[in-house]
CSV table of N, CA and C in Angstrom, one decimal:
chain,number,residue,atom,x,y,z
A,1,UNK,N,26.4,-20.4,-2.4
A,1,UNK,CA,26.9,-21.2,-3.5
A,1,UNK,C,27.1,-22.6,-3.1
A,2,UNK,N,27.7,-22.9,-1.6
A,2,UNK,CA,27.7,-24.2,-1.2
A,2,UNK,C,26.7,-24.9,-1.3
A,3,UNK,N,25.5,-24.1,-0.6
A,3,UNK,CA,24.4,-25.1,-0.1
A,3,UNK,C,23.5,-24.9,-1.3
A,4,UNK,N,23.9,-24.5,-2.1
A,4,UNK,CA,22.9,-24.2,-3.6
A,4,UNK,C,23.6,-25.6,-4.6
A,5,UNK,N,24.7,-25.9,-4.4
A,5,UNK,CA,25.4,-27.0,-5.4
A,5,UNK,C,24.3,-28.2,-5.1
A,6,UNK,N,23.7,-28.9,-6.4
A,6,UNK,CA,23.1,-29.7,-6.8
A,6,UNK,C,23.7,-30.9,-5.7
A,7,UNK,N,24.8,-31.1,-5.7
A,7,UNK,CA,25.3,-32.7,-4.9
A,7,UNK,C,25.5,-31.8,-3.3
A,8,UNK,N,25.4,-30.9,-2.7
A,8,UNK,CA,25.5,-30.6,-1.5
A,8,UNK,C,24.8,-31.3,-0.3
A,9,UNK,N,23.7,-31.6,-0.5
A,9,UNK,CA,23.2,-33.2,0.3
A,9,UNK,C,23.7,-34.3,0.0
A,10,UNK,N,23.5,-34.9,-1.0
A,10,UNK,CA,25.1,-35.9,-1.4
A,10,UNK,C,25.9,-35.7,-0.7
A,11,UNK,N,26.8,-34.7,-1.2
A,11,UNK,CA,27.8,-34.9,-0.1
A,11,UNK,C,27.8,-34.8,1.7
A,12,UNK,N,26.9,-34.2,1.9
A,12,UNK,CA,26.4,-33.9,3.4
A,12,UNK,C,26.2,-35.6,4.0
A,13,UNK,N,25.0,-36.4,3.1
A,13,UNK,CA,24.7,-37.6,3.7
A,13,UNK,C,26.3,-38.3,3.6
A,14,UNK,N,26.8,-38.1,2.5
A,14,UNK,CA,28.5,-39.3,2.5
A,14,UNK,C,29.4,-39.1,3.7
A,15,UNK,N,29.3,-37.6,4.2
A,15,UNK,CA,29.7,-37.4,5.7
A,15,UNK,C,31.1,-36.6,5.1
A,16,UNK,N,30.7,-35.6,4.3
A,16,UNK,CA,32.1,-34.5,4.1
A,16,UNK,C,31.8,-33.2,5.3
A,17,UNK,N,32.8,-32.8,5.7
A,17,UNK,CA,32.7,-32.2,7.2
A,17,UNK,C,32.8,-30.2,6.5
A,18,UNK,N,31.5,-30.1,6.5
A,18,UNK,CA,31.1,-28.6,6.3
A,18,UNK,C,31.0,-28.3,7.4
A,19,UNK,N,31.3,-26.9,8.1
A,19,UNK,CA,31.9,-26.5,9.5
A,19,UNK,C,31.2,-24.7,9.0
A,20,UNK,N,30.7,-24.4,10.3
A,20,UNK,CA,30.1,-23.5,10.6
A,20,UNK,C,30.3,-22.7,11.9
A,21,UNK,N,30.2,-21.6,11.9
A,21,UNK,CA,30.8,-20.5,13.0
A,21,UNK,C,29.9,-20.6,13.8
A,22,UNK,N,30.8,-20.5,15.2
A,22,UNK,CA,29.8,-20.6,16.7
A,22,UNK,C,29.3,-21.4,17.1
A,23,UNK,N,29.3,-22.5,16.0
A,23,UNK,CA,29.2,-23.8,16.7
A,23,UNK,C,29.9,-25.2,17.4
A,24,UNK,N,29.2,-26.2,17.7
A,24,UNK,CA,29.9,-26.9,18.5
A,24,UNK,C,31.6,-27.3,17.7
A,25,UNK,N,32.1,-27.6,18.0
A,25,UNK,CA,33.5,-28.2,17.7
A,25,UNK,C,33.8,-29.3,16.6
A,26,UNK,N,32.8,-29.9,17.2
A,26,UNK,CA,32.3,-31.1,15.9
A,26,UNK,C,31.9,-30.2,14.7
A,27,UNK,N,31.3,-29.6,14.2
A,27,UNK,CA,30.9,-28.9,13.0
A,27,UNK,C,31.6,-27.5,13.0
A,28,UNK,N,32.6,-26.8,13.6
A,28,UNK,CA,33.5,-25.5,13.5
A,28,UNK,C,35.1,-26.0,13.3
A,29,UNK,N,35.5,-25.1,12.4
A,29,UNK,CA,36.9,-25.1,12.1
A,29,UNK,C,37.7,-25.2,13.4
A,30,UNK,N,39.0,-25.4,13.7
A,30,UNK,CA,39.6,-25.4,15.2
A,30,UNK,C,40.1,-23.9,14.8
A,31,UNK,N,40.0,-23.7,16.1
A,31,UNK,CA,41.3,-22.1,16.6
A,31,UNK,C,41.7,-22.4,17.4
A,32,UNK,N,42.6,-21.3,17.6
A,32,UNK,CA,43.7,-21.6,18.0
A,32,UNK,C,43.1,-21.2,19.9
A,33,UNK,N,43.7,-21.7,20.9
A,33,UNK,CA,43.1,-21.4,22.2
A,33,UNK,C,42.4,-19.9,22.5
A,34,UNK,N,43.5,-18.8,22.2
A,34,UNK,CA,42.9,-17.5,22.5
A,34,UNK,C,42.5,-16.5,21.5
A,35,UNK,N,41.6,-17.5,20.2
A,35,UNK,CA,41.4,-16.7,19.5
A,35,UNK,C,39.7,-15.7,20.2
A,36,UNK,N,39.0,-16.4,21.0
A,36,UNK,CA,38.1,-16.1,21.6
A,36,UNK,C,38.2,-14.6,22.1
A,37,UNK,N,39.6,-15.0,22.9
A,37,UNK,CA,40.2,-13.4,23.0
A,37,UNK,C,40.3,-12.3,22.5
A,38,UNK,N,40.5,-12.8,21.3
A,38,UNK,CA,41.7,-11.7,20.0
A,38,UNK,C,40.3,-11.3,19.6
A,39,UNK,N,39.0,-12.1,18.8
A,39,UNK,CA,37.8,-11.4,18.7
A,39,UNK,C,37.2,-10.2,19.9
A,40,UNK,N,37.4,-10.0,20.8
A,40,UNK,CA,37.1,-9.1,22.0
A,40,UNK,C,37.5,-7.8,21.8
A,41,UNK,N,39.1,-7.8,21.4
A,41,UNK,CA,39.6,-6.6,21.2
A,41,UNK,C,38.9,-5.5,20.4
A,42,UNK,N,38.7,-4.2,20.7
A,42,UNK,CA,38.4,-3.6,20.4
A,42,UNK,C,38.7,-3.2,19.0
A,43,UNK,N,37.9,-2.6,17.8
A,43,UNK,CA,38.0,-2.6,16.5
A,43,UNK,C,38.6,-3.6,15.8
A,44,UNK,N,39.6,-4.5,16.5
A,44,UNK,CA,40.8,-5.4,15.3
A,44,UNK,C,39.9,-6.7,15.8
A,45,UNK,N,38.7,-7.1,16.5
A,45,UNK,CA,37.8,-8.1,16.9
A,45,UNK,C,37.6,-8.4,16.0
A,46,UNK,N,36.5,-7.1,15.3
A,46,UNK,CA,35.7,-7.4,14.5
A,46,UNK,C,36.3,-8.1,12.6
A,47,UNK,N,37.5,-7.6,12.6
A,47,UNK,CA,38.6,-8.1,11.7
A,47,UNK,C,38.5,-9.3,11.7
A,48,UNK,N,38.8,-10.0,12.7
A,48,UNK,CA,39.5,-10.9,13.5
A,48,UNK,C,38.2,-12.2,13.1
A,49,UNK,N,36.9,-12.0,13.2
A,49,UNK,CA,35.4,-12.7,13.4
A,49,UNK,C,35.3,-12.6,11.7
A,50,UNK,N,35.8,-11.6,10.8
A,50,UNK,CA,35.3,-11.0,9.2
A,50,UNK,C,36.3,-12.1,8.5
A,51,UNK,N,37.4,-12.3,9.0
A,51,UNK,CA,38.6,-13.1,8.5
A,51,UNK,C,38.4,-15.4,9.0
A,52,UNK,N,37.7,-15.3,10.0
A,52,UNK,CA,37.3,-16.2,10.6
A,52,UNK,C,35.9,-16.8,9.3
A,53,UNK,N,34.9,-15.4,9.0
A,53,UNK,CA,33.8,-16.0,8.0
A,53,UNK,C,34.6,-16.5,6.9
A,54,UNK,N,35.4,-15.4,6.6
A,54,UNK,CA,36.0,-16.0,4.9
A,54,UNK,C,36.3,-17.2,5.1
A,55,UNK,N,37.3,-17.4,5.8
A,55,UNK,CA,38.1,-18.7,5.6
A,55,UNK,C,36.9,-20.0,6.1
A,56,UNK,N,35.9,-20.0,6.8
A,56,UNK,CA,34.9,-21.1,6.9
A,56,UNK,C,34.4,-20.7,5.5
A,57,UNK,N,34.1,-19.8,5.1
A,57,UNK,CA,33.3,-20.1,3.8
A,57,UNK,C,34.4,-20.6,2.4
A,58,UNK,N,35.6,-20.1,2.8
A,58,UNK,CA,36.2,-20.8,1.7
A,58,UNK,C,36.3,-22.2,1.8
A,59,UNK,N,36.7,-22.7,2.9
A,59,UNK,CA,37.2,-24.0,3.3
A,59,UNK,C,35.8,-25.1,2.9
A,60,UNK,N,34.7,-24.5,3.0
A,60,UNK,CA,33.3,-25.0,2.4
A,60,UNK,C,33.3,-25.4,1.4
A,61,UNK,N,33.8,-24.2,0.6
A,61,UNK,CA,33.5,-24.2,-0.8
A,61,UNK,C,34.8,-25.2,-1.5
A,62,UNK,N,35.8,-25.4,-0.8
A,62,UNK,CA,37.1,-25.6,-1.7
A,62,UNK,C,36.6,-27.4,-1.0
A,63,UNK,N,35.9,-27.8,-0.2
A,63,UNK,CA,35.0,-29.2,-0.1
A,63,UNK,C,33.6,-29.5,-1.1
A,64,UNK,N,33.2,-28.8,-1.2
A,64,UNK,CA,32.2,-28.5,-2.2
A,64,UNK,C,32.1,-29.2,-3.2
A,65,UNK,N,33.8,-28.3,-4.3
A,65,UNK,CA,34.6,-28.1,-5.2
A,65,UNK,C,34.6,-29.6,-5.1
A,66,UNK,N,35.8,-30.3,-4.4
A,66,UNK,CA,36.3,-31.1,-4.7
A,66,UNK,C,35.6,-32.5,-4.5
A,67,UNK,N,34.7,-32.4,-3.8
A,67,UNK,CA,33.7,-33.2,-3.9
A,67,UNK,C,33.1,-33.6,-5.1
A,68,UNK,N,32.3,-32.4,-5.7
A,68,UNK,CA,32.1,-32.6,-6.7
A,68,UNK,C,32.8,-32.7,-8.2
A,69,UNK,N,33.6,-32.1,-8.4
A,69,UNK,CA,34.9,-32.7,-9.2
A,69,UNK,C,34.7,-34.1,-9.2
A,70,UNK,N,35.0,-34.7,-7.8
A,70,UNK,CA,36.0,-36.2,-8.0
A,70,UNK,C,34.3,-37.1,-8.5
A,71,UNK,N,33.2,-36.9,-8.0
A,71,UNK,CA,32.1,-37.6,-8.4
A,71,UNK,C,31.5,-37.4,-10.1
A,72,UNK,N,32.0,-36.1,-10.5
A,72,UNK,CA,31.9,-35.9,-12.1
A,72,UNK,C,32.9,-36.8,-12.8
A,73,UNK,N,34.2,-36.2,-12.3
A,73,UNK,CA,35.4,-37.2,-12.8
A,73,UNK,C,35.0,-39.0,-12.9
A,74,UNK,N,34.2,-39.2,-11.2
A,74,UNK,CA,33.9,-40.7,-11.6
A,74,UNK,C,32.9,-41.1,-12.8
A,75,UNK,N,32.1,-40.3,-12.6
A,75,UNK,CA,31.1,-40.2,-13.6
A,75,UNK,C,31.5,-40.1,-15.0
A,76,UNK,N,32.6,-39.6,-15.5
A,76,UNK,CA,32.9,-39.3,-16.7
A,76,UNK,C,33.6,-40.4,-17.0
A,77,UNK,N,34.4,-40.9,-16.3
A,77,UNK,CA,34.8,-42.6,-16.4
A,77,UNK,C,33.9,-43.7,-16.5
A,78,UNK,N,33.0,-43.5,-16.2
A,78,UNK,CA,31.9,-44.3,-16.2
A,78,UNK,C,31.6,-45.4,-15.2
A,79,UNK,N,31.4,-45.0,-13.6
A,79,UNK,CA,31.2,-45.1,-12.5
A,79,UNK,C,29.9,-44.6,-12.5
A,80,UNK,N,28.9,-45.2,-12.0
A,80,UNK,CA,27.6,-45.0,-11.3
A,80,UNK,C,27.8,-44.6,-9.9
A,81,UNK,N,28.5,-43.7,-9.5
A,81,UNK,CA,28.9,-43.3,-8.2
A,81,UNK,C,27.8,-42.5,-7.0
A,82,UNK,N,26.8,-42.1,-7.8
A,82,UNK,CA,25.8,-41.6,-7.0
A,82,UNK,C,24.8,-42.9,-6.3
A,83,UNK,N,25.1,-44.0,-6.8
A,83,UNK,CA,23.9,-45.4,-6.6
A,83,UNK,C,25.2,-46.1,-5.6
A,84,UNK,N,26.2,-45.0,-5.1
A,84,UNK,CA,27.1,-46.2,-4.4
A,84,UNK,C,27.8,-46.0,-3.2
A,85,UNK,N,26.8,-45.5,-2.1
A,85,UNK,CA,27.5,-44.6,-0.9
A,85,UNK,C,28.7,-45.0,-0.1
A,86,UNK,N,28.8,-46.0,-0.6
A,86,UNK,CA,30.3,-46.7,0.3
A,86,UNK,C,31.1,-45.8,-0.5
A,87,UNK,N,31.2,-45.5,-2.1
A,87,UNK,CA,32.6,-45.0,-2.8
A,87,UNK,C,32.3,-43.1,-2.8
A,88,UNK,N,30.7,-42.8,-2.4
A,88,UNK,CA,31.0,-41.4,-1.9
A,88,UNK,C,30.8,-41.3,-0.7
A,89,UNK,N,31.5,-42.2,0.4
A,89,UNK,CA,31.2,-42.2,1.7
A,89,UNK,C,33.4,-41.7,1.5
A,90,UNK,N,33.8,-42.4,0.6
A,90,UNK,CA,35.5,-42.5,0.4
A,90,UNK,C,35.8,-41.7,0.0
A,91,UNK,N,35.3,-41.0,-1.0
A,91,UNK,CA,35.3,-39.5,-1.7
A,91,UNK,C,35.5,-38.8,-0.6
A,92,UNK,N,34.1,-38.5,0.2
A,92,UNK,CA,34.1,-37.4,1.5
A,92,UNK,C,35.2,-37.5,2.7
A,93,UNK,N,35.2,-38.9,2.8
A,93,UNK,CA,36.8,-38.9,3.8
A,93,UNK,C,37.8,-38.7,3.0
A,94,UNK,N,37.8,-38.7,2.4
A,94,UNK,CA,39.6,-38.3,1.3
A,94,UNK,C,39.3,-36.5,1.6
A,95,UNK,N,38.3,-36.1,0.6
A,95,UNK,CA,38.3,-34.6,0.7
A,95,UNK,C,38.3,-33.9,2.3
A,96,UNK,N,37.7,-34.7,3.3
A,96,UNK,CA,38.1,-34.3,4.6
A,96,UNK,C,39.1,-34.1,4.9
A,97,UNK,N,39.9,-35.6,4.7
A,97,UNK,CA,41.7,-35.4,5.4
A,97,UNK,C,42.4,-34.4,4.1
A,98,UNK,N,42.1,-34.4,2.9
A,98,UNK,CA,42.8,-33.4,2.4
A,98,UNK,C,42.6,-31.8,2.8
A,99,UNK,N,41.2,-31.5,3.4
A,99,UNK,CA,41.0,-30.4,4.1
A,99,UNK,C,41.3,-30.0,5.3
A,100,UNK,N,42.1,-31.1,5.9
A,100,UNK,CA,42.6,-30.6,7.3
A,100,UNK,C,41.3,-30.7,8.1
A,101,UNK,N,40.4,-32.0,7.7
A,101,UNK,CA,39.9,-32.2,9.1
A,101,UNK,C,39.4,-33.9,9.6
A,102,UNK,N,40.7,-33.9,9.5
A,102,UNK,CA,40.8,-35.6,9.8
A,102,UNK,C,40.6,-36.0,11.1
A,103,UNK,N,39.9,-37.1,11.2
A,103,UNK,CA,39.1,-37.9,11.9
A,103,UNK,C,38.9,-38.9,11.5
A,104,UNK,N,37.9,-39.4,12.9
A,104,UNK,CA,37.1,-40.7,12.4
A,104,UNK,C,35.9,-40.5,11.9
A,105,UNK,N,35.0,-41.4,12.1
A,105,UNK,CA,33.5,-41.4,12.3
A,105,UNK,C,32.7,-40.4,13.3
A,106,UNK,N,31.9,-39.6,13.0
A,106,UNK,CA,31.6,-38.6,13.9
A,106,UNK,C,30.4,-39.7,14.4
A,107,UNK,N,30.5,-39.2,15.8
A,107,UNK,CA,30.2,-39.6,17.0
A,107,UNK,C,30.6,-39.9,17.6
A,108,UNK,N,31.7,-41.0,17.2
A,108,UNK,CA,32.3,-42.2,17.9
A,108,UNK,C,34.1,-41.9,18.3
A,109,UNK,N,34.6,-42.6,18.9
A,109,UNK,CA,35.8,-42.4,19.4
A,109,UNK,C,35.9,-41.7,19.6
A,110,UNK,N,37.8,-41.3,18.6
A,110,UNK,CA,38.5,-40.0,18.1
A,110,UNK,C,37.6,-38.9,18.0
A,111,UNK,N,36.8,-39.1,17.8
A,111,UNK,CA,35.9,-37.8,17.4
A,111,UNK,C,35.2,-36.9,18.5
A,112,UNK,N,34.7,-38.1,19.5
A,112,UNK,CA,34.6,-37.6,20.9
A,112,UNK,C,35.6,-36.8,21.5
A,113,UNK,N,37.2,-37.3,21.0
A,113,UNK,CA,38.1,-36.7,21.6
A,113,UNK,C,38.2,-35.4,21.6
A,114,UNK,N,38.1,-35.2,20.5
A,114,UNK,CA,38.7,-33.8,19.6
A,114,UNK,C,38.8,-32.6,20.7
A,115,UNK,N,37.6,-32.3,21.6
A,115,UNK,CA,37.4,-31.1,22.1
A,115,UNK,C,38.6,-30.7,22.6
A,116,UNK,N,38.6,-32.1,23.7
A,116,UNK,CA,39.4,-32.4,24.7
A,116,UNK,C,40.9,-31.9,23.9
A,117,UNK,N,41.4,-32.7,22.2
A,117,UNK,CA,42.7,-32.8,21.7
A,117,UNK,C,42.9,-31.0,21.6
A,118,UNK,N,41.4,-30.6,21.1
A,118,UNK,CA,41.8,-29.0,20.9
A,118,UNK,C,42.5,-28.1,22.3
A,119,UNK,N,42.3,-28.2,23.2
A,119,UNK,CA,42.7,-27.6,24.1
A,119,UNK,C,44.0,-28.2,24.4
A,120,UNK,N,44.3,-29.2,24.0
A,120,UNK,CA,45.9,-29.7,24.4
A,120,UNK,C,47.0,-29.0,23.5
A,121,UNK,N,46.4,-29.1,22.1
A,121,UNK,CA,47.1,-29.4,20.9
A,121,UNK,C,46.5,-28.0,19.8
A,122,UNK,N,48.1,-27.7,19.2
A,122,UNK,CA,47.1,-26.2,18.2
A,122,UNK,C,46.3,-27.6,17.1
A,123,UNK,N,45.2,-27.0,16.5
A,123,UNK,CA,44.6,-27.9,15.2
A,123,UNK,C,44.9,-29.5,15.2
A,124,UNK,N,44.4,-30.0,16.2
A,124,UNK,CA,44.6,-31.6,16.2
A,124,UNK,C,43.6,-32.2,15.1
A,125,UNK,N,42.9,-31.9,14.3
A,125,UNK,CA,42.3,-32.2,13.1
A,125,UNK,C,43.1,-32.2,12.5
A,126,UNK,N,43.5,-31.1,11.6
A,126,UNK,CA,44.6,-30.4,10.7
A,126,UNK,C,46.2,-31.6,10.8
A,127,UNK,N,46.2,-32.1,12.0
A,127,UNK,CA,47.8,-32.7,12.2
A,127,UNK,C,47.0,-34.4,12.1
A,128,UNK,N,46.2,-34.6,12.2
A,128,UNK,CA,45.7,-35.9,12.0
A,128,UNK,C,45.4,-36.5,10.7
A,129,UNK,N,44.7,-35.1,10.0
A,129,UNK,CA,44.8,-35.7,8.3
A,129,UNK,C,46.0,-35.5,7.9
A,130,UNK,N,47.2,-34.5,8.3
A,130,UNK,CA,48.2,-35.1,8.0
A,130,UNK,C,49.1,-36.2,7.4
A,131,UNK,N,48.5,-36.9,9.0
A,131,UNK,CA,48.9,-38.4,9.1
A,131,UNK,C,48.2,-39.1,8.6
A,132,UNK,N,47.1,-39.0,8.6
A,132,UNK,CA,46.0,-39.9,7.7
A,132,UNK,C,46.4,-40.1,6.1
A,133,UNK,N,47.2,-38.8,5.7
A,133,UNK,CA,47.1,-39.0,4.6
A,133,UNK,C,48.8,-39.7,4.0
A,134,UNK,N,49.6,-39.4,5.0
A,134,UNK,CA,50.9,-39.9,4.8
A,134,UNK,C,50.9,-41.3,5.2
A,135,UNK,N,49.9,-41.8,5.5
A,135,UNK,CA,50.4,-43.4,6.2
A,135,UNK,C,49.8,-44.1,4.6
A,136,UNK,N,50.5,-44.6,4.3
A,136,UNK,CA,51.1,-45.2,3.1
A,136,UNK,C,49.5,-46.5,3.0
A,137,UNK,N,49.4,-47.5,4.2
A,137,UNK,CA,48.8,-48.3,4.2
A,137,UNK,C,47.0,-47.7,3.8
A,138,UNK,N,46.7,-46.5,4.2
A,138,UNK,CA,45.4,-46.3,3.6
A,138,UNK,C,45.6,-45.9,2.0
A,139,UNK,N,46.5,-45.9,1.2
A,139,UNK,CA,46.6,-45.7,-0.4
A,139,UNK,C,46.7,-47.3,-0.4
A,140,UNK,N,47.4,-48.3,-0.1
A,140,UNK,CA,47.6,-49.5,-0.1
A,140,UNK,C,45.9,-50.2,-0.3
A,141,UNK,N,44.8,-49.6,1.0
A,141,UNK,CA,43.8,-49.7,1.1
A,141,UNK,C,42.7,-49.4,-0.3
A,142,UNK,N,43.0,-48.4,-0.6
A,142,UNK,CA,42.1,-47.4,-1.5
A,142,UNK,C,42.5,-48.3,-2.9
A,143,UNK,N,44.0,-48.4,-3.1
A,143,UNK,CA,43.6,-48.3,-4.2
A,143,UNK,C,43.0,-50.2,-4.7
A,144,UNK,N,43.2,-51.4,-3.5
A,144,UNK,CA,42.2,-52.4,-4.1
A,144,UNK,C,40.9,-51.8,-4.3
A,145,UNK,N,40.9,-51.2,-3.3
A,145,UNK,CA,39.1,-51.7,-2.7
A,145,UNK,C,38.3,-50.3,-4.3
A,146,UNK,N,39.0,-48.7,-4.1
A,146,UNK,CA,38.6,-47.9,-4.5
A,146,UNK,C,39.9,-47.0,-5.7
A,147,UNK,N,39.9,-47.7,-6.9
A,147,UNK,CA,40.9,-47.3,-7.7
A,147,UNK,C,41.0,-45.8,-8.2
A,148,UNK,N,39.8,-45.3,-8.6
A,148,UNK,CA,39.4,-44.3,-8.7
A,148,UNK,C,40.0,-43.0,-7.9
A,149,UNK,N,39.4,-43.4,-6.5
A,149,UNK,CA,39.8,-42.5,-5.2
A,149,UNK,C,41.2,-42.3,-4.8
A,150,UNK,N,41.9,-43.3,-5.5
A,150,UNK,CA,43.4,-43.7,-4.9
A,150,UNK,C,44.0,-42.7,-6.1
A,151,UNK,N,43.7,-42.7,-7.6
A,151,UNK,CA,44.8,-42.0,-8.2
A,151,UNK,C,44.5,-40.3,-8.0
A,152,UNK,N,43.1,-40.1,-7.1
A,152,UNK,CA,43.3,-38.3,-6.8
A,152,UNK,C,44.0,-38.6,-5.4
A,153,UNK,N,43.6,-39.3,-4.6
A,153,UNK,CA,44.5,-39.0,-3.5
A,153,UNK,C,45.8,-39.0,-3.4
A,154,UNK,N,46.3,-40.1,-4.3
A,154,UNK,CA,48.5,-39.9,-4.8
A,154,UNK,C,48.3,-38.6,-5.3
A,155,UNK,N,47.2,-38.4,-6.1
A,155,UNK,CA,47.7,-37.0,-6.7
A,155,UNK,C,47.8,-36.0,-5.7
A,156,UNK,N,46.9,-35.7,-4.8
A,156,UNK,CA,47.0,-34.9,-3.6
A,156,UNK,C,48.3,-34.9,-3.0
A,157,UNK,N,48.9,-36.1,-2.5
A,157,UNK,CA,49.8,-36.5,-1.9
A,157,UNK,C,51.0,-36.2,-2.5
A,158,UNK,N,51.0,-36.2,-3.4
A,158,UNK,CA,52.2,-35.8,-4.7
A,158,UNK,C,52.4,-33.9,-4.6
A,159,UNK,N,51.3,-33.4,-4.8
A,159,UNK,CA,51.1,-31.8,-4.7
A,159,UNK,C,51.3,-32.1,-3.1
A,160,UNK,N,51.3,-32.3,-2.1
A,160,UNK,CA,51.7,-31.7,-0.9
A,160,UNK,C,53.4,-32.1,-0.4
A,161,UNK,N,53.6,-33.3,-1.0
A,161,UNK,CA,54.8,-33.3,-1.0
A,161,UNK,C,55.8,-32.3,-1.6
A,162,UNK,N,55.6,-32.4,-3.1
A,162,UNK,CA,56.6,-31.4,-3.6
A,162,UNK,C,56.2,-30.1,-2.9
A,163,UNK,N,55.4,-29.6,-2.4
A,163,UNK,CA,55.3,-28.4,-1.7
A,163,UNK,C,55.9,-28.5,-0.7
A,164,UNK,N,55.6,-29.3,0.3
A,164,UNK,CA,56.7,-29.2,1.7
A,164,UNK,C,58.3,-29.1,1.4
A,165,UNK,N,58.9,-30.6,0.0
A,165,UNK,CA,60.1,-30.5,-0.3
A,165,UNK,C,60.3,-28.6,-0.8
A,166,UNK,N,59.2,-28.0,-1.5
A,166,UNK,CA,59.8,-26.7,-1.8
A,166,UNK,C,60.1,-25.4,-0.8
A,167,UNK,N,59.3,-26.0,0.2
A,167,UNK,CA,59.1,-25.4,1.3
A,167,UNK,C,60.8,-25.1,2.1
C-alpha cells in the first residue's frame, strides 16, 4: 500500500526516511543492542522478526499517511506544493522528526554518526527528533520561511505534549 501511494516517489525524492528490514542502518529502524539475540531464540525468534515486520511496515505507512495528508492539506489551501521541493523537502523532515527518526541530511555528518550513536545509545534517532522537535527555534524557523508546515508541526508538538503532561 506504501509503495503503491501515488506521491510515494514524491516523497522518497523530498528525503522522508522509509526504513526496511536487514538493512543497513541508514534505511532500518534502530533496535535495541541485543535484539539480534532475542531473534535467535528458539520459537519466540520467530515472534520477535513477525513483530519487527509489523512495526517497519506500520511506521512506513503512518509516513506515507502523513506525508500525504500534509501535501493534500497544502493543496487544498491552495499551495502548488508538488512544483516546490524545498517546501516538500520540509514536509519530509517534519514527518521524519515526528516519526522518530531525526537527523540530518543523509550522507553527511550526524548521519554518518548514527551507527556508531546506535551502539552507545538505546534509539539515538528516536531521542534526536525529540529534540529536534522541542527546540523552539526550528518553529521560530518554519513558521517565516514555511507557514503551512509550522501550524501541523505546533500541532504535533501540542499532541505530544499534552501526552507526556498526561503521562
Amino acid at each position: 500500500e506504501v509503495f503503491q501511494n501515488p506521491l510515494f516517489e514524491t516523497a522518497e525524492e523530498a528525503g522522508v526516511s522509509f526504513t526496511e528490514i536487514g538493512s543497513s542502518l541508514s534505511k532500518a529502524e534502530e533496535k535495541y543492542l541485543g535484539a539480534s539475540l532475542a531473534e535467535r531464540i528458539p520459537f519466540i525468534g520467530k515472534g520477535i522478526r513477525k513483530t519487527n515486520r509489523a512495526f517497519v511496515a506500520m511506521a512506513n505507512k503512518l509516513r506515507m499517511d502523513t506525508f500525504a495528508s500534509m501535501v493534500k492539506d497544502a493543496e487544498a489551501a491552495g499551495f502548488n506544493i508538488l512544483a516546490d521541493p524545498e517546501k516538500l523537502e520540509e514536509i519530509a523532515t517534519f514527518v521524519n522528526r515526528a516519526t522518530g527518526r531525526g537527523g540530518g541530511t543523509p550522507g553527511k555528518g550526524l548521519e554518518k554518526s548514527m551507527q556508531a550513536l546506535n551502539a552507545l545509545f538505546f534509539s539515538p534517532r528516536l531521542q534526536l527528533s525529540r529534540l529536534q522537535l522541542l527546540n523552539p527555534v526550528y518553529y521560530v524557523r518554519l513558521a517565516k520561511e514555511q507557514p503551512m508546515i509550522a501550524k501541523q508541526a505546533l500541532k504535533s508538538a501540542a499532541a505530544f505534549t499534552g501526552m507526556v503532561g498526561t503521562i
